[in-house]
Tab-separated table of C-alpha atoms (C1' of nucleotides) and ligand atoms in Angstrom:
chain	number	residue	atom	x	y	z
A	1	UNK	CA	-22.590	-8.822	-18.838
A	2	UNK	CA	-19.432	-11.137	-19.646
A	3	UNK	CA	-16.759	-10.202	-16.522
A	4	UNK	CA	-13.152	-11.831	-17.070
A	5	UNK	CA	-12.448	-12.703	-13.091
A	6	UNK	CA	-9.351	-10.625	-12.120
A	7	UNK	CA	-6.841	-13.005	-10.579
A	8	UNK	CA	-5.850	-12.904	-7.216
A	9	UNK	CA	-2.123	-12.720	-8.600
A	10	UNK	CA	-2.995	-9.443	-10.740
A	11	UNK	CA	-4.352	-7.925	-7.908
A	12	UNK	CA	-0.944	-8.712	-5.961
A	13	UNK	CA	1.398	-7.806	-8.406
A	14	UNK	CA	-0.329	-4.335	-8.905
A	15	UNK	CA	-0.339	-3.567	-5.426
A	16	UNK	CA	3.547	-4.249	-4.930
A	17	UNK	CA	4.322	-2.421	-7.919
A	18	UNK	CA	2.993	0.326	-5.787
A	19	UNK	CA	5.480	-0.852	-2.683
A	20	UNK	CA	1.974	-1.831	-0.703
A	21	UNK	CA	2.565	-5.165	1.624
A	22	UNK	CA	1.142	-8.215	0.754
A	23	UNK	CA	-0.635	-9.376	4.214
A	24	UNK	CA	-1.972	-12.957	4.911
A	25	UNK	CA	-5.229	-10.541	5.339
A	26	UNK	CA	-5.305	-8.728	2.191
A	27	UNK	CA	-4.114	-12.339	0.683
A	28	UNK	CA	-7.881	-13.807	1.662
A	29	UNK	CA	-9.528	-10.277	0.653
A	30	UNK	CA	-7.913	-10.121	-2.463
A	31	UNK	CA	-8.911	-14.150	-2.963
A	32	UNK	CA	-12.888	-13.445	-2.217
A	33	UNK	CA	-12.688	-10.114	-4.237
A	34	UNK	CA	-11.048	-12.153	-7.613
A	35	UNK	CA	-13.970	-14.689	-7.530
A	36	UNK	CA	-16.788	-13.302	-6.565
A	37	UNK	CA	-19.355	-12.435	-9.157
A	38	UNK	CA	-21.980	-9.936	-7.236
A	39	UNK	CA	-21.978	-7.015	-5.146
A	40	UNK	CA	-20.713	-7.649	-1.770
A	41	UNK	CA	-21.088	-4.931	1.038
A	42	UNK	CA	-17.935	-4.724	3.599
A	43	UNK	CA	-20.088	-6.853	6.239
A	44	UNK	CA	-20.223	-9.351	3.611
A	45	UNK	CA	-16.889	-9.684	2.255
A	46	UNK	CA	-15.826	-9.413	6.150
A	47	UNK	CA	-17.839	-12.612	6.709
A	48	UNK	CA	-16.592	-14.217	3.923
A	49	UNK	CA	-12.933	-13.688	5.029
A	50	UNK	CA	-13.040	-14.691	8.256
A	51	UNK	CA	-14.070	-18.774	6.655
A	52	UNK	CA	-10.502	-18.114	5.371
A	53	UNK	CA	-8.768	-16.480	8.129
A	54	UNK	CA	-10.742	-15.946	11.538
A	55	UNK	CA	-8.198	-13.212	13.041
A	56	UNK	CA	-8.919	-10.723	10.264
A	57	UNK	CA	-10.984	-7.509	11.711
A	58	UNK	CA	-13.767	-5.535	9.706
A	59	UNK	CA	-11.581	-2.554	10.018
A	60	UNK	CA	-9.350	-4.039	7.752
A	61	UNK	CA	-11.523	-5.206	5.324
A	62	UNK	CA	-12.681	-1.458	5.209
A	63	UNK	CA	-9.442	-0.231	5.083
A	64	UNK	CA	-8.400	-2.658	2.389
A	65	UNK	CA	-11.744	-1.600	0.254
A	66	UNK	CA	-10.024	1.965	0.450
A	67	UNK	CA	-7.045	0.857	-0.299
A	68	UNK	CA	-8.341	-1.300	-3.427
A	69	UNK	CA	-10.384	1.790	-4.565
A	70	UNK	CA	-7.573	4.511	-4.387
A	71	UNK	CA	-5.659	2.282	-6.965
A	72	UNK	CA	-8.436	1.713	-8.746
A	73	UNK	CA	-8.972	-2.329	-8.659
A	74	UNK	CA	-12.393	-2.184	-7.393
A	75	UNK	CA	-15.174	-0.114	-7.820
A	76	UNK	CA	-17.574	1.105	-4.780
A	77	UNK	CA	-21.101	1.304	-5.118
A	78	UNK	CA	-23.671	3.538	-2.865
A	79	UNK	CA	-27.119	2.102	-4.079
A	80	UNK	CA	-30.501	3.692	-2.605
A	81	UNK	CA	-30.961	2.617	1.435
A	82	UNK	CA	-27.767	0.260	2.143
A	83	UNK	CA	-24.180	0.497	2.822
A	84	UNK	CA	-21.483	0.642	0.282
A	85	UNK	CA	-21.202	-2.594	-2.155
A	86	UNK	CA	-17.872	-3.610	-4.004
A	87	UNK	CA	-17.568	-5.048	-6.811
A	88	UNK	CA	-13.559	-5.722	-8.657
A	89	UNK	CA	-13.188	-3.166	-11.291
A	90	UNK	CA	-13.991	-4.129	-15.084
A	91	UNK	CA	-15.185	-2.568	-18.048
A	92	UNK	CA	-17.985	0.285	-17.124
A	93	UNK	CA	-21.068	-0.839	-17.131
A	94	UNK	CA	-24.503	0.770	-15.118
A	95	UNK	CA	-26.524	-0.754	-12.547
A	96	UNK	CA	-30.641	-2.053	-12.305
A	97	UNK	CA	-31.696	-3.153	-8.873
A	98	UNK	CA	-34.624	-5.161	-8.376
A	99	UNK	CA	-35.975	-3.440	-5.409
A	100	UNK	CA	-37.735	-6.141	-4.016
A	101	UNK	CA	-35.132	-8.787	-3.870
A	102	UNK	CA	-31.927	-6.324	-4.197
A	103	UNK	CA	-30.757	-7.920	-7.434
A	104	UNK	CA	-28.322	-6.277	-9.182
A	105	UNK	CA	-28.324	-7.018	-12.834
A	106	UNK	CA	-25.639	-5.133	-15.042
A	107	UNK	CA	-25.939	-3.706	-18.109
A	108	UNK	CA	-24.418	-1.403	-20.567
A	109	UNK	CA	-25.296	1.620	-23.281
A	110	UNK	CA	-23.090	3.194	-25.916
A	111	UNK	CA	-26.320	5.386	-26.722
A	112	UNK	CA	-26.434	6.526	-22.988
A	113	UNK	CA	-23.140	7.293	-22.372
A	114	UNK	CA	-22.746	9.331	-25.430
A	115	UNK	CA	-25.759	11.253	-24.520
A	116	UNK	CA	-24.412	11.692	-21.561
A	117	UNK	CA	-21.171	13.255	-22.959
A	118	UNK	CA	-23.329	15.729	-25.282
A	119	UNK	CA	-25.477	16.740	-22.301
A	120	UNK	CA	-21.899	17.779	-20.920
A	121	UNK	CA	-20.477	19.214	-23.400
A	122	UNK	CA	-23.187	21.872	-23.796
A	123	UNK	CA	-23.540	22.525	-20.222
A	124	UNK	CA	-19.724	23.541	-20.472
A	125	UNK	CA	-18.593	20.228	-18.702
A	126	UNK	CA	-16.257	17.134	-18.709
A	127	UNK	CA	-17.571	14.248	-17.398
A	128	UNK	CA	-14.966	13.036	-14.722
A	129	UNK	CA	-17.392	9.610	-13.889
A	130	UNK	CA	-20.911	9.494	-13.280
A	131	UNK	CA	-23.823	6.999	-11.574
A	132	UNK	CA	-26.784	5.541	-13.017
A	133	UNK	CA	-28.847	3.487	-11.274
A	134	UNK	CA	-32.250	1.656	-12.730
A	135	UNK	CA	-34.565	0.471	-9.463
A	136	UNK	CA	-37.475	-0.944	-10.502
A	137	UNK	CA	-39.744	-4.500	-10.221
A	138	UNK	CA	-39.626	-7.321	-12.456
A	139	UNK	CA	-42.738	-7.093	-14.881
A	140	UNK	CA	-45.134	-9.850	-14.191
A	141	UNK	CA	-45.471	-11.804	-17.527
A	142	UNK	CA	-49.339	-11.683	-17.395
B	1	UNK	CA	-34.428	24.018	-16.225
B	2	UNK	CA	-37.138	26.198	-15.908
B	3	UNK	CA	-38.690	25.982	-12.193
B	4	UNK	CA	-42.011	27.520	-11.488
B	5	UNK	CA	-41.565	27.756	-7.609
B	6	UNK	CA	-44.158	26.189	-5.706
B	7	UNK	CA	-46.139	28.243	-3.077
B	8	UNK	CA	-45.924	27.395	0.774
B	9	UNK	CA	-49.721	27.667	0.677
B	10	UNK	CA	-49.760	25.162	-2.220
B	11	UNK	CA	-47.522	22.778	0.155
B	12	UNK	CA	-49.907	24.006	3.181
B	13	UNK	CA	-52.824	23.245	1.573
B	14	UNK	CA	-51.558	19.679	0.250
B	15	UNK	CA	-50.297	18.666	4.171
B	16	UNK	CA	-53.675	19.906	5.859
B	17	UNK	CA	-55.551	18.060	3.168
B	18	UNK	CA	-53.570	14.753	5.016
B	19	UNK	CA	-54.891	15.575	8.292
B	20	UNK	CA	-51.460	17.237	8.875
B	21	UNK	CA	-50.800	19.935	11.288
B	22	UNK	CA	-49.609	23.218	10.366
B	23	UNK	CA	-46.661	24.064	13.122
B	24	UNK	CA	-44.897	27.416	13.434
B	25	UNK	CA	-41.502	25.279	12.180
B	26	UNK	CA	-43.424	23.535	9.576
B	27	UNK	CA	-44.746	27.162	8.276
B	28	UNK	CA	-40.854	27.875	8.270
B	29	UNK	CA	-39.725	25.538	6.146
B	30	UNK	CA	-42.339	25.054	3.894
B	31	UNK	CA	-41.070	28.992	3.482
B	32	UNK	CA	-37.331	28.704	2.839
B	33	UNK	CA	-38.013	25.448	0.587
B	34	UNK	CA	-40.540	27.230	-1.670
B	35	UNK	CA	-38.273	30.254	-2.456
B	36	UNK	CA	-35.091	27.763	-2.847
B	37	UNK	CA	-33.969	27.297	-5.859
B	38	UNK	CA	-30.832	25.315	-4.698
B	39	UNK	CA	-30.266	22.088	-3.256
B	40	UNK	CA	-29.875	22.613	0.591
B	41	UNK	CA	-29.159	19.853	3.103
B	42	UNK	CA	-31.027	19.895	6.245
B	43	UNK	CA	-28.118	21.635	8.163
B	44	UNK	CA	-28.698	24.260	5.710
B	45	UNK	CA	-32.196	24.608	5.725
B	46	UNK	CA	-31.480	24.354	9.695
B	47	UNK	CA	-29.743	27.798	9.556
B	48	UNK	CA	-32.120	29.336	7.039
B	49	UNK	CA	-35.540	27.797	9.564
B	50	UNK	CA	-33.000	29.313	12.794
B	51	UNK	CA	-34.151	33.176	11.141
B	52	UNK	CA	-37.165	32.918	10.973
B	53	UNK	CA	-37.711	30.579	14.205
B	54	UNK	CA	-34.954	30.725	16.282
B	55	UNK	CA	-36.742	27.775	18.538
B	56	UNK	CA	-36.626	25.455	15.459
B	57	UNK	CA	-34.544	22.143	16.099
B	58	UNK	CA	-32.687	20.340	13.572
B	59	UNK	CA	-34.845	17.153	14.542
B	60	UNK	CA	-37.757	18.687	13.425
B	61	UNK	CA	-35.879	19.686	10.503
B	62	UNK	CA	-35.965	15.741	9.693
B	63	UNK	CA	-38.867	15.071	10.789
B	64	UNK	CA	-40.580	17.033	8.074
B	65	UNK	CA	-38.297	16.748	5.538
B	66	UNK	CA	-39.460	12.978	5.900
B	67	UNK	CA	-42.989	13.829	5.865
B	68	UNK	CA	-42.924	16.296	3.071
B	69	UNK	CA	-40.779	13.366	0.770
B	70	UNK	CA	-43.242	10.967	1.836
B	71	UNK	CA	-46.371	13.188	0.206
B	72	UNK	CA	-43.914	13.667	-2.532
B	73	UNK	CA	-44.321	17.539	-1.849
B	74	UNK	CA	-40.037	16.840	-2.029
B	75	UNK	CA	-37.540	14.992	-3.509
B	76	UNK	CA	-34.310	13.811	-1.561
B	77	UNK	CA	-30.867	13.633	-3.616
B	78	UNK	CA	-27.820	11.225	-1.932
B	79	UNK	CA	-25.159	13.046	-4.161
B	80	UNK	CA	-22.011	11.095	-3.402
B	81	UNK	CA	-20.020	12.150	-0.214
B	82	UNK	CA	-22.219	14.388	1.290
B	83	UNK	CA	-25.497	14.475	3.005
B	84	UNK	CA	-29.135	14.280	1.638
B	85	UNK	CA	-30.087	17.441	-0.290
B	86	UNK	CA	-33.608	18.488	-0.978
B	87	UNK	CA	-35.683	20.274	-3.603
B	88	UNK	CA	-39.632	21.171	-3.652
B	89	UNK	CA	-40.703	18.671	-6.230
B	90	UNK	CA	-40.752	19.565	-10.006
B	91	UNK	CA	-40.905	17.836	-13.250
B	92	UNK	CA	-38.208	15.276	-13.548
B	93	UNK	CA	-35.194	16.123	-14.077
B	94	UNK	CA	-31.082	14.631	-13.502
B	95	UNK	CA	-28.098	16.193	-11.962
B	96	UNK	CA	-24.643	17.335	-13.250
B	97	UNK	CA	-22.436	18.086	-10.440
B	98	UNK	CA	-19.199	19.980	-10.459
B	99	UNK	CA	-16.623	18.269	-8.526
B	100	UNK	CA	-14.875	21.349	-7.877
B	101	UNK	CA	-17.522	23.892	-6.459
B	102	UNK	CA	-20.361	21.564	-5.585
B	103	UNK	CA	-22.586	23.062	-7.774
B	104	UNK	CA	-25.689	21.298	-9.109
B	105	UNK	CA	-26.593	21.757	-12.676
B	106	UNK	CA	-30.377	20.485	-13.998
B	107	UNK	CA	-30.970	18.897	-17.196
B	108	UNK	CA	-33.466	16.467	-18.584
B	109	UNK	CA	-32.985	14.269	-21.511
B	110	UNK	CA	-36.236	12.589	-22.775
B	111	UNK	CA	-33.763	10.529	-25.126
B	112	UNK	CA	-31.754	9.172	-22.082
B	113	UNK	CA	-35.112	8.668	-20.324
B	114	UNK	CA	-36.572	6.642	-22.865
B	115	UNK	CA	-33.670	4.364	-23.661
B	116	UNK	CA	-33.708	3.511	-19.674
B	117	UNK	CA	-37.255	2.246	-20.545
B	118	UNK	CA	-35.943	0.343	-22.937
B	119	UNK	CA	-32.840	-1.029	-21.425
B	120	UNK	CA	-34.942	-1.978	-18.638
B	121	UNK	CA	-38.020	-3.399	-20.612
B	122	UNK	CA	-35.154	-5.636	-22.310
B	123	UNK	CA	-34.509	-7.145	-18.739
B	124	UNK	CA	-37.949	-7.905	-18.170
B	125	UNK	CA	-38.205	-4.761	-15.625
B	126	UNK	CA	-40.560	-2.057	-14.736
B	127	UNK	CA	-38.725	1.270	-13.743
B	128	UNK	CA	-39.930	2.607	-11.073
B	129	UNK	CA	-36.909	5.262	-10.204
B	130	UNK	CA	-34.042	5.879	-11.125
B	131	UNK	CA	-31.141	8.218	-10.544
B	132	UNK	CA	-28.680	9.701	-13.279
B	133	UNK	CA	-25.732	11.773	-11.900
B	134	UNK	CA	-22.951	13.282	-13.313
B	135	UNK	CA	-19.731	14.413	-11.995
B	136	UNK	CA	-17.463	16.598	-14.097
B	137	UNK	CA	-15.471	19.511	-13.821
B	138	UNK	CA	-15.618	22.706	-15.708
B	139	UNK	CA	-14.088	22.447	-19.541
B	140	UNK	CA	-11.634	25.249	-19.592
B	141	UNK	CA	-12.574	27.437	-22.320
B	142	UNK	CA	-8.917	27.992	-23.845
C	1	DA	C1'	18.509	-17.299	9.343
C	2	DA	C1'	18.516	-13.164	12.381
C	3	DT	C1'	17.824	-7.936	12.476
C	4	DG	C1'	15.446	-3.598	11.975
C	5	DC	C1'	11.867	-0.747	11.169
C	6	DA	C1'	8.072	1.222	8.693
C	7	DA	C1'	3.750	-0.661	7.279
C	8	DT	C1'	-0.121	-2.954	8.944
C	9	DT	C1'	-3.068	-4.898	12.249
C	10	DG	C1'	-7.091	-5.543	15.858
C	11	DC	C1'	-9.462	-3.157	19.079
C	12	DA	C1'	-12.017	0.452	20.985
C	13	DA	C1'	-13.442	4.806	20.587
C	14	DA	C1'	-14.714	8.532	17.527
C	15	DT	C1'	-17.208	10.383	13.643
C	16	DC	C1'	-21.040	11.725	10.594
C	17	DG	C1'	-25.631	12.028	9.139
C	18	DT	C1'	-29.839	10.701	10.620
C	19	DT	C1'	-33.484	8.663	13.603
C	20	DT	C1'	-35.909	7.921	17.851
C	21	DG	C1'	-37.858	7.786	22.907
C	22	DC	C1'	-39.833	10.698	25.854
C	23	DA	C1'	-41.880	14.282	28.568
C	24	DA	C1'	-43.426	18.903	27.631
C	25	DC	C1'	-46.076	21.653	24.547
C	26	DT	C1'	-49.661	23.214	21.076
C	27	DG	C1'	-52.868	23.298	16.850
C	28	DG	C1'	-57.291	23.013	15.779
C	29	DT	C1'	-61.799	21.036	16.665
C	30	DG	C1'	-65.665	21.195	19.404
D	1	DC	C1'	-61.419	27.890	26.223
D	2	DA	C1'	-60.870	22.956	27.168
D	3	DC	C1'	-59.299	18.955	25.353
D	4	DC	C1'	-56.092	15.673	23.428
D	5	DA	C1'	-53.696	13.564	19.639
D	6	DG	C1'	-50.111	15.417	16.978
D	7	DT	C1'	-45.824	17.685	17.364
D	8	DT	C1'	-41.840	19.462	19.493
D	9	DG	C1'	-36.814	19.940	21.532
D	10	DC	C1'	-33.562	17.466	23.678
D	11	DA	C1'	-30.500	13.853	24.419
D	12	DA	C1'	-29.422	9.525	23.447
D	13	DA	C1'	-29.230	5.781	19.975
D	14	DC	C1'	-28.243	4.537	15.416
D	15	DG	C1'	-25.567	2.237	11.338
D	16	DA	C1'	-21.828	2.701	8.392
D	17	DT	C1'	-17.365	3.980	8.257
D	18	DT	C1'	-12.992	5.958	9.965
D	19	DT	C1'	-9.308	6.625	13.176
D	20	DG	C1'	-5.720	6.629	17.288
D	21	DC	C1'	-2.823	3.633	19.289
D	22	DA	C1'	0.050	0.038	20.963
D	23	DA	C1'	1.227	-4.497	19.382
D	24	DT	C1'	2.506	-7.203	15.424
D	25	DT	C1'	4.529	-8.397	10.980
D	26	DG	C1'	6.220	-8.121	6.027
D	27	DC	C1'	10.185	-7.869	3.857
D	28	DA	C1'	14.563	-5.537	2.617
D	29	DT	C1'	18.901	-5.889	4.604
D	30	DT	C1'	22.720	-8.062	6.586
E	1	MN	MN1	-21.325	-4.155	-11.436
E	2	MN	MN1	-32.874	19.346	-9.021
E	3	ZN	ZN1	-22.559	4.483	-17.431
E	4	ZN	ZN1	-33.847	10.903	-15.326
DNA sequence: AATGCAATTGCAAATCGTTTGCAACTGGTG
DNA sequence: CACCAGTTGCAAACGATTTGCAATTGCATT
């Protein structure tokens, strides 16, 4: 799964164009959220914010993560067992988690999410967004 | 989805054959959940255990809905923003849900199933659950 | 650069769904 | 019908997240 890093600076400008204020806290949220690769939970991206500035609260991280999601910049995930994990918004893609290490390895299907439309559209429905989520073990190359 | 309901004395049966005891508030719920043909969360199935056992705590309402999961005599749905739901355990099957009313639709596509097989075969992965939701809203018919 | 004020913050307390410790109770075997 | 491990109701604890509030701060305005 090929994922252009948002920029920190695309992140900013979209949140003043909606008149929101550009704190030094959301500054170092916005910073981890544009580089990081995996799936952070709020504990996580709280501990990695505080290496860049030690007054910020978890509160605000979490309140920032709403924030981020109501305009649509990030995504929120609610995988099996643990708390919510973020990840900054990109092309949809689906989810497999390795449930013995908690991997999570992205991936992608045309074929599913048409079927998913059809299966929709007969029930009488519009998809608005949906979840799919792949837990299983790596296969021991015996 | 076609749903043969399963009998409390089919659940009975399956819990005594695990050394398990039969309680008054077991006999309850193992009642309500095999004439459900819903999705109830445990408050519900709370109020539903309340008229038949009026002693019955919500607790206990936990406590077996933990036990009957773990035989597999259930299976426990985390639909986004709301609390676990249950349903006696049938075939396979995935979720629409309306964002409106709540409602849970069933459906089953073997094709969707089988290209998770794949999808996850292609990343070296056994599946060994998975969860397919879908969240849409009603097409208006006009 | 100084002012003004609504937006934002950290903190503590609250919330929600669920789990758990414990003393009292009870199913089911002998 | 006695026994006792399994089960219960209750209240308190839990983990993740949200919220009220008084103090602080971004930033538009002079
Ligand atoms: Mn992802
Ligand atoms: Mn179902
Ligand atoms: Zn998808
Ligand atoms: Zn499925």
């Amino acid at each position: 799964m090929k994922k252009r890093a948002a920029k920190r600076l695309d992140y900013e400008k979209e949140l003043r164009r909606q008149g929101v204020r550009i704190t030094r806290q959301r500054s170092a949220i916005l910073g981890i959220l544009s580089e990081t690769e995996d799936h952070p939970d709020a504990l996580e991206i709280f501990r990695r914010a505080v290496a860049v500035d030690p007054s910020i609260s978890l509160s605000t991280v979490y309140r920032t993560m709403k924030l981020l999601g109501d305009i649509g910049a990030i995504h929120r995930h609610a995988f099996e067992g643990g708390p919510s994990r973020f990840e900054h918004a990109t092309d949809h893609h689906d989810h497999l988690i390795d449930i013995e290490t908690g991997d999570v390895i992205e991936f992608k299907s045309d074929k599913i999410e048409q079927l998913q439309d059809e299966i929709a559209k007969s029930l009488g429905y519009d998809i608005v967004h949906h979840r799919l989520e792949l837990y299983g073990r790596k296969r021991r190359t015996g």
